Amino acid sequence: MERHCTQILNSLPTAHRSDAYSWKGISRRSGVSDCQTRRTHRTRCSNSAEGNGASVPPRTRIFEDATKLVGNTPLVYLNKVASPSLAKIVAKVEGMEPCRSVKDRIALSMITRAEKEGTIKPGKTILVEPTSGNTGVGLAYVAAARGYKLILTMPSTMSAERRVLLKAFGAQIVLTDGSKGMRGSIQKAEQIIKSTEDAHMLQQFENPANVQVHYETTGPEIWAGAGGKIDFLIAGVGTGGTITGCGKYLKEQNPDVQLIAVEPAECAVLSGEKPGFHQIEGIGAGFIPKVLDVDLLDEVMKVSTKEAVEMARRLALEEGLLSGISSGAAVQAAIRIGMRPENKGKTIVAILPSFGERYLSTVLFNKLWRKDADFEEKMPPTWRQTSGFEQQESKEPKL
């Protein structure tokens, strides 16, 4: 790559060539890594060459398959919603993953690890997994790309969007009693495993690959993206893999980094309370997962469904970040931490686990659907679209 850049430089007029070389020297003296220097250097060289009519081949980057798209999600400052905070609040936007949630990471990690260990084989093994939704979507996406049949058990309270997405990827869905939460889904998955030949359960709540992928990717991405300037990490606890893996890595870089776990106020088992029904999908499983290292945690914060929903709506309206309910919970907790006087000027990173489009039929946005449906019924017949037989035959259901 450096040789290619040198060839481009040598093809430039002397004035541009010397300017590029002197700029490269300044970058190195300023402490930019050699890799960054070459990358930015190449961009500048290309721009200079194009400006002089030289033909410069574009950088080619074609991924081997869809699973190679996972990771490297952006960090972005929160501004309006974070105005009460004395600290800077940064969001890690996992809704930018290929299937729009942080669970894409663990789905790929668990399947890849099982393949390397020889416990599963494409076209032969039937994967079975209990999931609250996003892990299921991630698994369905990877299973489709790798050639696995997938059976997912999930609480009946999970959103309609998730169910449709899972079916779109070819997964089979088995719904369980919503009042039993993830416990009911886990029990059903175990029953299916016992009665199905060549079935294998990846067990996201126990699988070390869950923690490993966040230690190897998400944590380093946060540290590098923030330039090593991070004082708090805020993450909701579903399986516990995100905060455990990221937290372990970040504390190795700086032991003073504080880890704040977020759980539903209605199901605050980490706080020593009894499990209960809540509507923050993806967190608050009702038990303490095995992959969660509670000794790493510096604080556990309870956020109610109402607070999480309101903040998630504000993220869309005020920050342009359409995110899920658990994202609202994480940001709500981050603002509380940021309002403490002793945290003035510090940097808080909150993980936004998923994209909001997956929650259109939930408590987060279902009022918007209802208003649209009511408005549609009140419209004069002459205002309605009647452009085709199929459109006349179909009607959007009220949700």
CSV table of C-alpha atoms in Angstrom, one decimal:
chain,number,residue,atom,x,y,z
A,1,MET,CA,0.0,0.0,0.0
A,2,GLU,CA,2.8,2.4,0.9
A,3,ARG,CA,4.6,1.4,-2.4
A,4,HIS,CA,1.4,2.2,-4.3
A,5,CYS,CA,1.2,5.6,-2.6
A,6,THR,CA,4.8,6.3,-3.4
A,7,GLN,CA,4.1,5.6,-7.1
A,8,ILE,CA,1.3,8.1,-7.0
A,9,LEU,CA,3.5,10.7,-5.4
A,10,ASN,CA,6.2,10.2,-8.0
A,11,SER,CA,3.7,10.7,-10.8
A,12,LEU,CA,2.7,14.1,-9.4
A,13,PRO,CA,4.2,17.5,-10.4
A,14,THR,CA,7.1,18.5,-8.1
A,15,ALA,CA,5.1,21.1,-6.2
A,16,HIS,CA,2.4,18.7,-5.2
A,17,ARG,CA,4.9,16.0,-4.4
A,18,SER,CA,6.9,18.1,-2.0
A,19,ASP,CA,3.8,19.4,-0.4
A,20,ALA,CA,2.6,15.8,0.2
A,21,TYR,CA,5.9,14.7,1.6
A,22,SER,CA,6.1,17.7,4.0
A,23,TRP,CA,2.6,17.1,5.2
A,24,LYS,CA,3.4,13.4,5.8
A,25,GLY,CA,6.4,14.5,8.0
A,26,ILE,CA,4.2,16.8,10.0
A,27,SER,CA,1.7,14.0,10.7
A,28,ARG,CA,4.5,11.8,11.9
A,29,ARG,CA,5.9,14.4,14.2
A,30,SER,CA,2.4,15.1,15.6
A,31,GLY,CA,2.2,11.5,16.8
A,32,VAL,CA,-0.2,10.0,14.2
A,33,SER,CA,0.3,6.3,13.8
A,34,ASP,CA,2.2,5.2,10.6
A,35,CYS,CA,-0.9,3.3,9.5
A,36,GLN,CA,-3.1,6.4,9.9
A,37,THR,CA,-0.5,8.5,8.1
A,38,ARG,CA,-0.4,6.2,5.1
A,39,ARG,CA,-4.2,6.0,5.0
A,40,THR,CA,-4.7,9.8,5.1
A,41,HIS,CA,-1.6,10.3,3.0
A,42,ARG,CA,-3.1,8.1,0.3
A,43,THR,CA,-6.4,10.0,0.3
A,44,ARG,CA,-4.5,13.3,-0.1
A,45,CYS,CA,-2.3,11.9,-2.8
A,46,SER,CA,-5.3,10.6,-4.7
A,47,ASN,CA,-7.1,14.0,-4.4
A,48,SER,CA,-4.0,15.7,-5.7
A,49,ALA,CA,-3.6,13.3,-8.5
A,50,GLU,CA,-7.2,13.6,-9.6
A,51,GLY,CA,-6.9,17.4,-9.5
A,52,ASN,CA,-4.1,17.1,-12.1
A,53,GLY,CA,-6.0,14.7,-14.4
A,54,ALA,CA,-4.0,11.6,-13.4
A,55,SER,CA,-5.9,8.3,-13.3
A,56,VAL,CA,-5.9,6.9,-9.8
A,57,PRO,CA,-7.6,3.5,-9.2
A,58,PRO,CA,-10.2,3.7,-6.4
A,59,ARG,CA,-9.6,1.7,-3.2
A,60,THR,CA,-11.3,-1.7,-3.6
A,61,ARG,CA,-13.0,-3.3,-0.6
A,62,ILE,CA,-15.4,-6.1,-1.3
A,63,PHE,CA,-16.3,-8.2,1.7
A,64,GLU,CA,-16.2,-12.0,1.4
A,65,ASP,CA,-19.7,-12.5,2.7
A,66,ALA,CA,-22.4,-10.7,4.8
A,67,THR,CA,-21.0,-11.8,8.1
A,68,LYS,CA,-17.9,-9.7,7.5
A,69,LEU,CA,-20.0,-6.6,8.0
A,70,VAL,CA,-20.2,-7.0,11.7
A,71,GLY,CA,-18.6,-4.4,14.0
A,72,ASN,CA,-16.9,-1.0,13.8
A,73,THR,CA,-20.0,1.0,14.7
A,74,PRO,CA,-19.7,4.7,15.4
A,75,LEU,CA,-19.5,6.8,18.5
A,76,VAL,CA,-21.5,10.1,18.6
A,77,TYR,CA,-22.0,12.8,21.1
A,78,LEU,CA,-25.4,13.3,22.6
A,79,ASN,CA,-26.3,17.0,22.7
A,80,LYS,CA,-29.9,18.1,23.4
A,81,VAL,CA,-31.0,15.2,25.6
A,82,ALA,CA,-27.7,15.4,27.5
A,83,SER,CA,-28.1,19.1,28.4
A,84,PRO,CA,-28.7,18.5,32.1
A,85,SER,CA,-25.4,16.5,32.3
A,86,LEU,CA,-22.2,18.0,33.5
A,87,ALA,CA,-20.3,15.3,31.8
A,88,LYS,CA,-20.0,14.6,28.1
A,89,ILE,CA,-22.2,11.7,27.0
A,90,VAL,CA,-21.2,9.6,24.0
A,91,ALA,CA,-23.4,7.0,22.3
A,92,LYS,CA,-22.0,3.8,20.9
A,93,VAL,CA,-24.6,3.2,18.1
A,94,GLU,CA,-24.9,-0.5,17.7
A,95,GLY,CA,-28.0,0.0,15.6
A,96,MET,CA,-25.6,0.5,12.7
A,97,GLU,CA,-24.8,-3.3,12.7
A,98,PRO,CA,-25.9,-5.2,9.6
A,99,CYS,CA,-29.0,-6.5,11.3
A,100,ARG,CA,-29.3,-3.4,13.5
A,101,SER,CA,-28.3,-4.6,16.9
A,102,VAL,CA,-25.3,-5.4,19.1
A,103,LYS,CA,-26.4,-9.0,19.1
A,104,ASP,CA,-25.0,-9.5,15.6
A,105,ARG,CA,-21.6,-9.6,17.3
A,106,ILE,CA,-22.4,-12.5,19.6
A,107,ALA,CA,-24.4,-14.4,17.0
A,108,LEU,CA,-21.4,-14.5,14.7
A,109,SER,CA,-18.9,-15.2,17.6
A,110,MET,CA,-20.9,-18.1,19.0
A,111,ILE,CA,-21.4,-19.8,15.7
A,112,THR,CA,-17.9,-19.3,14.5
A,113,ARG,CA,-16.5,-20.6,17.8
A,114,ALA,CA,-18.7,-23.7,17.7
A,115,GLU,CA,-17.6,-24.4,14.1
A,116,LYS,CA,-14.0,-24.2,15.0
A,117,GLU,CA,-14.5,-26.6,18.0
A,118,GLY,CA,-16.3,-29.0,15.6
A,119,THR,CA,-19.6,-29.1,17.6
A,120,ILE,CA,-21.7,-27.8,14.7
A,121,LYS,CA,-21.7,-28.3,10.9
A,122,PRO,CA,-23.6,-26.3,8.2
A,123,GLY,CA,-26.3,-28.3,6.5
A,124,LYS,CA,-26.4,-30.9,9.3
A,125,THR,CA,-26.7,-29.2,12.7
A,126,ILE,CA,-30.0,-27.7,13.8
A,127,LEU,CA,-29.4,-24.6,16.0
A,128,VAL,CA,-31.8,-24.0,18.8
A,129,GLU,CA,-31.8,-20.9,21.0
A,130,PRO,CA,-34.0,-19.0,23.5
A,131,THR,CA,-34.0,-15.3,22.7
A,132,SER,CA,-35.8,-12.1,23.5
A,133,GLY,CA,-35.5,-11.1,19.9
A,134,ASN,CA,-32.3,-9.4,18.8
A,135,THR,CA,-30.0,-12.3,19.4
A,136,GLY,CA,-32.5,-14.4,17.3
A,137,VAL,CA,-32.3,-11.9,14.4
A,138,GLY,CA,-28.5,-12.0,14.6
A,139,LEU,CA,-28.5,-15.8,14.7
A,140,ALA,CA,-31.0,-16.0,11.8
A,141,TYR,CA,-28.8,-13.7,9.7
A,142,VAL,CA,-25.6,-15.7,10.4
A,143,ALA,CA,-27.4,-19.0,10.0
A,144,ALA,CA,-28.8,-18.0,6.6
A,145,ALA,CA,-25.3,-16.9,5.5
A,146,ARG,CA,-23.7,-20.1,6.8
A,147,GLY,CA,-26.4,-22.7,5.9
A,148,TYR,CA,-28.0,-23.7,9.2
A,149,LYS,CA,-31.6,-24.5,10.1
A,150,LEU,CA,-32.6,-22.4,13.2
A,151,ILE,CA,-35.3,-22.8,15.8
A,152,LEU,CA,-35.9,-19.9,18.2
A,153,THR,CA,-38.0,-19.9,21.4
A,154,MET,CA,-39.0,-16.4,22.5
A,155,PRO,CA,-41.6,-14.8,24.9
A,156,SER,CA,-44.9,-13.9,23.2
A,157,THR,CA,-44.4,-10.3,24.3
A,158,MET,CA,-41.7,-9.7,21.8
A,159,SER,CA,-42.5,-7.3,19.0
A,160,ALA,CA,-44.2,-8.3,15.7
A,161,GLU,CA,-41.3,-6.8,13.7
A,162,ARG,CA,-38.8,-9.2,15.3
A,163,ARG,CA,-41.0,-12.2,14.5
A,164,VAL,CA,-41.4,-11.1,10.9
A,165,LEU,CA,-37.6,-10.5,10.5
A,166,LEU,CA,-36.9,-14.0,11.9
A,167,LYS,CA,-39.2,-15.6,9.5
A,168,ALA,CA,-37.8,-13.6,6.6
A,169,PHE,CA,-34.4,-15.2,7.4
A,170,GLY,CA,-36.0,-18.6,7.4
A,171,ALA,CA,-36.0,-19.2,11.2
A,172,GLN,CA,-38.7,-21.3,12.9
A,173,ILE,CA,-40.3,-19.5,15.9
A,174,VAL,CA,-41.8,-21.1,19.0
A,175,LEU,CA,-43.5,-18.6,21.2
A,176,THR,CA,-43.7,-19.1,25.0
A,177,ASP,CA,-45.7,-17.6,27.8
A,178,GLY,CA,-44.7,-13.9,28.0
A,179,SER,CA,-45.4,-13.8,31.8
A,180,LYS,CA,-42.6,-16.3,32.3
A,181,GLY,CA,-40.1,-14.1,30.6
A,182,MET,CA,-36.8,-15.7,29.3
A,183,ARG,CA,-37.1,-18.5,31.8
A,184,GLY,CA,-40.0,-20.0,29.9
A,185,SER,CA,-38.2,-19.7,26.6
A,186,ILE,CA,-35.1,-21.4,28.0
A,187,GLN,CA,-37.1,-24.3,29.3
A,188,LYS,CA,-38.8,-24.7,26.0
A,189,ALA,CA,-35.5,-24.6,24.1
A,190,GLU,CA,-34.2,-27.3,26.4
A,191,GLN,CA,-37.2,-29.5,25.6
A,192,ILE,CA,-36.6,-29.1,21.9
A,193,ILE,CA,-33.0,-30.0,22.2
A,194,LYS,CA,-33.8,-33.3,24.0
A,195,SER,CA,-36.4,-34.3,21.3
A,196,THR,CA,-34.5,-33.2,18.2
A,197,GLU,CA,-31.7,-35.1,16.5
A,198,ASP,CA,-28.5,-33.1,15.7
A,199,ALA,CA,-29.7,-30.1,17.6
A,200,HIS,CA,-27.3,-27.8,19.4
A,201,MET,CA,-28.0,-24.9,21.7
A,202,LEU,CA,-25.5,-22.0,21.7
A,203,GLN,CA,-26.7,-20.7,25.1
A,204,GLN,CA,-26.0,-17.0,24.9
A,205,PHE,CA,-26.5,-16.6,28.6
A,206,GLU,CA,-23.6,-19.0,29.3
A,207,ASN,CA,-21.4,-19.0,26.2
A,208,PRO,CA,-18.0,-17.5,26.8
A,209,ALA,CA,-17.9,-16.5,23.1
A,210,ASN,CA,-20.5,-13.9,24.1
A,211,VAL,CA,-18.0,-12.1,26.4
A,212,GLN,CA,-15.0,-12.8,24.2
A,213,VAL,CA,-16.4,-10.9,21.1
A,214,HIS,CA,-17.0,-7.7,23.2
A,215,TYR,CA,-13.5,-8.0,24.8
A,216,GLU,CA,-11.9,-8.4,21.4
A,217,THR,CA,-14.0,-5.9,19.3
A,218,THR,CA,-16.5,-3.7,21.1
A,219,GLY,CA,-14.2,-2.7,24.0
A,220,PRO,CA,-11.2,-1.9,21.8
A,221,GLU,CA,-13.5,0.1,19.4
A,222,ILE,CA,-14.8,2.2,22.3
A,223,TRP,CA,-11.3,2.8,23.7
A,224,ALA,CA,-9.8,3.7,20.3
A,225,GLY,CA,-12.8,5.8,19.2
A,226,ALA,CA,-12.7,7.8,22.4
A,227,GLY,CA,-8.9,8.2,22.2
A,228,GLY,CA,-8.6,6.5,25.6
A,229,LYS,CA,-10.6,9.3,27.2
A,230,ILE,CA,-13.5,7.4,28.9
A,231,ASP,CA,-14.5,7.5,32.5
A,232,PHE,CA,-17.8,5.6,32.6
A,233,LEU,CA,-19.3,2.8,30.5
A,234,ILE,CA,-23.1,2.4,30.7
A,235,ALA,CA,-24.8,-0.7,29.4
A,236,GLY,CA,-28.0,-2.5,29.9
A,237,VAL,CA,-27.8,-6.1,31.1
A,238,GLY,CA,-29.5,-8.8,29.1
A,239,THR,CA,-27.0,-11.6,28.9
A,240,GLY,CA,-24.4,-9.4,30.6
A,241,GLY,CA,-21.9,-10.2,27.8
A,242,THR,CA,-21.5,-6.6,26.6
A,243,ILE,CA,-20.7,-4.9,29.9
A,244,THR,CA,-18.5,-7.9,31.0
A,245,GLY,CA,-16.4,-8.1,27.8
A,246,CYS,CA,-16.2,-4.3,27.2
A,247,GLY,CA,-15.6,-3.7,30.9
A,248,LYS,CA,-12.8,-6.2,31.2
A,249,TYR,CA,-11.0,-4.7,28.3
A,250,LEU,CA,-11.5,-1.1,29.4
A,251,LYS,CA,-10.4,-1.7,33.0
A,252,GLU,CA,-7.2,-3.4,31.7
A,253,GLN,CA,-6.5,-0.1,29.8
A,254,ASN,CA,-7.5,2.1,32.8
A,255,PRO,CA,-8.6,0.5,36.1
A,256,ASP,CA,-10.4,3.8,37.0
A,257,VAL,CA,-13.0,3.3,34.3
A,258,GLN,CA,-16.4,2.9,36.0
A,259,LEU,CA,-18.9,0.2,34.8
A,260,ILE,CA,-22.6,1.0,35.4
A,261,ALA,CA,-25.1,-1.8,34.7
A,262,VAL,CA,-28.6,-0.8,33.9
A,263,GLU,CA,-31.7,-3.0,34.7
A,264,PRO,CA,-35.5,-2.5,34.6
A,265,ALA,CA,-36.8,-1.0,37.8
A,266,GLU,CA,-39.7,-3.5,37.6
A,267,CYS,CA,-37.3,-6.5,37.4
A,268,ALA,CA,-34.3,-5.4,39.5
A,269,VAL,CA,-32.7,-8.8,40.2
A,270,LEU,CA,-29.2,-7.4,40.2
A,271,SER,CA,-30.3,-5.0,42.9
A,272,GLY,CA,-31.5,-7.9,45.0
A,273,GLU,CA,-35.2,-7.6,44.2
A,274,LYS,CA,-37.6,-10.1,42.8
A,275,PRO,CA,-38.2,-10.5,39.0
A,276,GLY,CA,-41.2,-8.8,37.5
A,277,PHE,CA,-42.9,-7.9,34.3
A,278,HIS,CA,-41.4,-5.0,32.3
A,279,GLN,CA,-41.4,-3.7,28.7
A,280,ILE,CA,-37.7,-2.9,28.1
A,281,GLU,CA,-37.0,-5.5,25.5
A,282,GLY,CA,-33.6,-7.1,25.5
A,283,ILE,CA,-32.6,-6.5,29.2
A,284,GLY,CA,-33.9,-7.7,32.5
A,285,ALA,CA,-34.1,-11.4,32.0
A,286,GLY,CA,-35.3,-12.0,35.5
A,287,PHE,CA,-32.2,-13.8,36.7
A,288,ILE,CA,-28.4,-13.2,36.9
A,289,PRO,CA,-26.8,-14.6,33.7
A,290,LYS,CA,-23.7,-16.8,34.1
A,291,VAL,CA,-21.6,-14.8,31.7
A,292,LEU,CA,-22.1,-11.6,33.7
A,293,ASP,CA,-19.1,-10.9,36.0
A,294,VAL,CA,-20.9,-8.9,38.8
A,295,ASP,CA,-17.5,-8.3,40.5
A,296,LEU,CA,-16.5,-6.0,37.6
A,297,LEU,CA,-19.5,-3.7,38.1
A,298,ASP,CA,-19.1,-0.5,40.0
A,299,GLU,CA,-22.8,0.3,40.2
A,300,VAL,CA,-26.2,-1.0,39.2
A,301,MET,CA,-28.8,1.5,38.2
A,302,LYS,CA,-32.6,0.9,37.9
A,303,VAL,CA,-34.6,2.6,35.1
A,304,SER,CA,-38.3,2.2,34.8
A,305,THR,CA,-40.0,1.3,31.5
A,306,LYS,CA,-41.7,4.7,31.4
A,307,GLU,CA,-38.3,6.5,31.8
A,308,ALA,CA,-36.7,4.3,29.1
A,309,VAL,CA,-39.6,4.8,26.6
A,310,GLU,CA,-39.6,8.6,27.1
A,311,MET,CA,-35.9,8.8,26.6
A,312,ALA,CA,-35.9,6.6,23.5
A,313,ARG,CA,-38.6,8.8,22.0
A,314,ARG,CA,-36.5,11.9,22.7
A,315,LEU,CA,-33.4,10.3,21.1
A,316,ALA,CA,-35.3,10.1,17.9
A,317,LEU,CA,-36.9,13.5,18.1
A,318,GLU,CA,-34.0,15.5,19.5
A,319,GLU,CA,-30.9,13.7,18.4
A,320,GLY,CA,-32.0,12.0,15.2
A,321,LEU,CA,-31.1,8.6,16.7
A,322,LEU,CA,-34.0,6.1,16.2
A,323,SER,CA,-33.2,3.6,18.9
A,324,GLY,CA,-34.8,0.8,21.0
A,325,ILE,CA,-36.2,1.0,24.5
A,326,SER,CA,-33.1,-0.3,26.2
A,327,SER,CA,-31.1,2.4,24.5
A,328,GLY,CA,-33.4,4.9,26.2
A,329,ALA,CA,-32.7,3.2,29.5
A,330,ALA,CA,-28.9,3.4,29.0
A,331,VAL,CA,-29.0,7.1,28.1
A,332,GLN,CA,-31.3,7.8,31.1
A,333,ALA,CA,-28.8,6.2,33.4
A,334,ALA,CA,-25.9,8.1,31.7
A,335,ILE,CA,-27.6,11.4,32.3
A,336,ARG,CA,-28.1,10.6,36.0
A,337,ILE,CA,-24.4,9.8,36.3
A,338,GLY,CA,-23.5,12.9,34.4
A,339,MET,CA,-25.5,15.2,36.7
A,340,ARG,CA,-23.4,14.3,39.7
A,341,PRO,CA,-21.1,17.3,40.5
A,342,GLU,CA,-18.0,15.1,40.9
A,343,ASN,CA,-18.4,14.0,37.3
A,344,LYS,CA,-18.2,17.4,35.7
A,345,GLY,CA,-16.1,17.3,32.5
A,346,LYS,CA,-15.8,13.5,32.4
A,347,THR,CA,-16.7,11.3,29.5
A,348,ILE,CA,-19.5,8.8,29.7
A,349,VAL,CA,-20.1,6.2,26.9
A,350,ALA,CA,-23.5,4.6,26.7
A,351,ILE,CA,-24.2,1.7,24.5
A,352,LEU,CA,-27.3,2.0,22.3
A,353,PRO,CA,-27.9,-1.7,21.5
A,354,SER,CA,-30.5,-1.6,18.7
A,355,PHE,CA,-32.3,0.4,16.0
A,356,GLY,CA,-35.7,1.8,16.7
A,357,GLU,CA,-37.5,0.5,13.6
A,358,ARG,CA,-37.7,-2.9,15.3
A,359,TYR,CA,-40.0,-1.4,18.0
A,360,LEU,CA,-42.8,0.2,15.9
A,361,SER,CA,-45.5,-2.1,17.3
A,362,THR,CA,-44.3,-1.9,20.9
A,363,VAL,CA,-45.1,0.6,23.7
A,364,LEU,CA,-42.4,2.8,22.2
A,365,PHE,CA,-44.2,3.8,19.0
A,366,ASN,CA,-47.6,2.0,18.9
A,367,LYS,CA,-49.5,5.2,19.7
A,368,LEU,CA,-48.3,6.6,16.3
A,369,TRP,CA,-49.7,3.6,14.5
A,370,ARG,CA,-53.0,3.9,16.3
A,371,LYS,CA,-53.3,7.6,15.4
A,372,ASP,CA,-52.5,6.8,11.7
A,373,ALA,CA,-55.1,4.0,11.7
A,374,ASP,CA,-57.8,6.2,13.2
A,375,PHE,CA,-56.9,9.0,10.8
A,376,GLU,CA,-57.1,6.6,7.8
A,377,GLU,CA,-60.7,5.5,8.8
A,378,LYS,CA,-61.8,9.2,9.1
A,379,MET,CA,-60.5,10.1,5.7
A,380,PRO,CA,-63.2,10.9,3.0
A,381,PRO,CA,-63.4,8.2,0.4
A,382,THR,CA,-62.3,10.6,-2.3
A,383,TRP,CA,-59.0,11.0,-0.5
A,384,ARG,CA,-58.1,7.4,-0.4
A,385,GLN,CA,-55.8,5.8,-2.8
A,386,THR,CA,-57.5,3.3,-5.1
A,387,SER,CA,-54.8,2.5,-7.6
A,388,GLY,CA,-55.0,-1.3,-8.0
A,389,PHE,CA,-56.8,-4.5,-7.0
A,390,GLU,CA,-54.2,-5.5,-4.4
A,391,GLN,CA,-54.2,-2.2,-2.6
A,392,GLN,CA,-58.0,-2.4,-2.3
A,393,GLU,CA,-57.9,-5.9,-0.9
A,394,SER,CA,-55.3,-5.2,1.7
A,395,LYS,CA,-55.6,-3.0,4.8
A,396,GLU,CA,-53.1,-2.2,7.5
A,397,PRO,CA,-54.0,-3.7,10.8
A,398,LYS,CA,-54.4,-1.6,13.9
A,399,LEU,CA,-51.7,-2.4,16.3
